[in-house]
Coordinates of C-alpha atoms in Angstrom, one line a residue:
M1 CA 24.7 20.6 28.7
V2 CA 25.7 19.1 32.1
D3 CA 29.4 19.6 33.0
I4 CA 31.6 16.5 33.2
S5 CA 32.1 15.5 36.8
T6 CA 35.6 14.7 38.3
G7 CA 34.0 11.2 39.0
E8 CA 33.2 10.5 35.4
I9 CA 36.8 11.4 34.4
A10 CA 38.2 9.3 37.3
A11 CA 36.2 6.3 36.2
V12 CA 37.7 6.5 32.8
I13 CA 41.3 7.4 33.9
D14 CA 41.2 4.5 36.3
N15 CA 40.5 2.0 33.5
L16 CA 43.6 3.3 31.4
K17 CA 45.7 0.3 30.3
P18 CA 49.2 0.8 31.5
K19 CA 52.2 0.8 29.1
K20 CA 50.1 1.6 26.1
A21 CA 52.0 3.4 23.3
A22 CA 51.6 7.2 23.1
G23 CA 50.0 9.0 20.1
L24 CA 51.5 11.7 18.1
D25 CA 51.5 14.1 21.2
G26 CA 54.0 11.6 22.8
I27 CA 52.1 11.6 26.1
P28 CA 51.4 8.2 27.4
G29 CA 48.3 7.2 29.5
E30 CA 50.4 7.0 32.7
I31 CA 51.2 10.7 32.3
I32 CA 47.6 11.6 31.6
K33 CA 46.7 9.7 34.8
E34 CA 49.3 11.7 36.8
F35 CA 48.0 15.0 35.3
F36 CA 44.5 14.2 36.5
Y37 CA 45.4 13.1 40.1
A38 CA 47.9 16.0 40.5
N39 CA 45.1 18.4 39.7
P40 CA 41.7 16.9 39.2
E41 CA 40.0 20.4 39.2
W42 CA 42.2 21.7 36.4
F43 CA 41.8 18.5 34.4
T44 CA 37.9 18.6 34.8
E45 CA 37.8 22.3 33.9
L46 CA 39.9 21.6 30.7
L47 CA 37.4 19.0 29.5
N48 CA 34.5 21.0 30.4
Q49 CA 35.8 24.0 28.5
L50 CA 36.2 21.8 25.5
L51 CA 32.7 20.3 26.0
R52 CA 31.1 23.8 26.3
R53 CA 32.9 25.1 23.1
G54 CA 32.0 21.8 21.3
N55 CA 35.7 21.4 20.6
F56 CA 37.4 18.0 20.1
P57 CA 41.1 19.2 19.4
E58 CA 42.2 18.1 15.9
I59 CA 45.5 16.8 17.3
W60 CA 43.5 14.2 19.4
K61 CA 42.0 12.8 16.2
V62 CA 45.2 12.2 14.4
A63 CA 46.6 8.5 14.6
R64 CA 50.2 7.4 14.5
V65 CA 50.2 4.3 12.2
V66 CA 52.5 1.6 13.2
L67 CA 53.2 -1.4 11.0
I68 CA 53.4 -4.8 13.0
P69 CA 55.2 -7.5 10.9
K70 CA 53.2 -10.7 10.6
E71 CA 55.0 -13.9 11.8
D72 CA 56.9 -15.9 9.2
R73 CA 56.3 -13.7 6.3
D74 CA 58.4 -12.0 3.6
L75 CA 58.6 -8.5 5.0
T76 CA 59.3 -6.9 1.6
H77 CA 55.6 -6.9 0.9
A78 CA 53.1 -4.5 2.4
K79 CA 50.6 -7.3 2.9
D80 CA 52.9 -9.0 5.5
Y81 CA 52.3 -6.2 8.0
R82 CA 49.5 -5.4 10.1
P83 CA 48.8 -1.7 10.6
I84 CA 47.6 -0.3 13.9
C85 CA 46.5 3.3 14.6
I86 CA 47.7 4.8 17.8
L87 CA 45.6 7.8 18.8
P88 CA 46.6 10.4 21.6
C89 CA 45.5 9.2 25.1
W90 CA 43.9 12.6 25.7
G91 CA 41.5 12.1 22.8
K92 CA 40.7 8.5 23.8
E93 CA 39.7 9.5 27.3
F94 CA 37.7 12.4 26.2
D95 CA 36.0 10.1 23.6
K96 CA 35.2 7.5 26.2
I97 CA 33.5 10.2 28.4
L98 CA 31.5 11.4 25.5
S99 CA 30.5 8.0 24.4
E100 CA 29.4 7.0 27.9
R101 CA 27.2 10.0 28.1
L102 CA 25.7 9.4 24.7
S103 CA 25.0 5.8 25.4
F104 CA 23.4 6.7 28.8
H105 CA 21.1 9.3 27.1
L106 CA 20.1 7.0 24.4
E107 CA 19.4 4.1 26.6
N108 CA 17.6 6.1 29.2
N109 CA 15.4 7.9 26.8
N110 CA 14.6 4.8 24.8
L111 CA 16.0 6.3 21.7
L112 CA 17.4 3.1 20.1
H113 CA 15.6 0.5 18.3
P114 CA 14.9 -2.6 20.4
L115 CA 16.7 -4.7 17.8
Q116 CA 19.9 -2.6 17.9
F117 CA 22.5 -4.9 19.4
G118 CA 25.9 -3.5 18.4
F119 CA 27.7 -1.1 20.7
R120 CA 25.2 -1.6 23.5
K121 CA 25.8 -2.9 26.9
K122 CA 24.4 -6.1 27.9
R123 CA 23.5 -7.0 24.3
S124 CA 25.6 -9.0 21.9
T125 CA 25.5 -11.1 18.9
I126 CA 24.4 -14.1 21.1
H127 CA 21.3 -12.0 21.9
A128 CA 20.7 -11.3 18.4
L129 CA 21.1 -14.9 17.4
H130 CA 18.6 -16.0 20.2
N131 CA 16.0 -13.6 18.7
I132 CA 16.6 -15.1 15.3
M133 CA 16.2 -18.6 16.6
K134 CA 13.0 -17.6 18.5
Y135 CA 11.6 -16.0 15.4
I136 CA 12.3 -19.2 13.4
Q137 CA 10.8 -21.3 16.0
E138 CA 7.7 -19.2 16.1
A139 CA 7.4 -19.4 12.4
Q140 CA 7.8 -23.1 12.5
D141 CA 5.1 -23.3 15.2
R142 CA 2.6 -21.4 13.0
G143 CA 3.4 -23.7 10.1
M144 CA 5.1 -21.0 8.1
L145 CA 8.3 -23.0 7.8
P146 CA 9.0 -26.8 7.8
A147 CA 10.1 -28.1 11.1
S148 CA 13.8 -28.5 11.6
S149 CA 15.2 -32.1 11.0
H150 CA 17.8 -31.7 13.8

């Protein structure tokens, strides 16, 4: 496996959203960013050690659940809250790096089905709908479906 580069980490770190809540470890993204820029070699080596060992620390997978009250609701009922899960920033950043690498590998080696649209760059539900409309139009052109009345 190829080591994670400092540039890969910087690309993810630079896209950290400021003022996001910290996970269970209590370390907000701004601090992670400071750690990285204070000593990028140490940070890069840490993530590469985890990658080499196939280790994604358990603590980075544990979310802190926060209940957000819905507006104008009776807050005595559980249904009147919206739960959100806040994961540790370390884990989110490591996950983004791994996800980018996996996507790159799958795309560049044509390992995804051509009709896979979800979770792919430059593909969306609009593209999927366009394919469906094209399929329907072709079926109509071949007389397999009645022509649309619209």
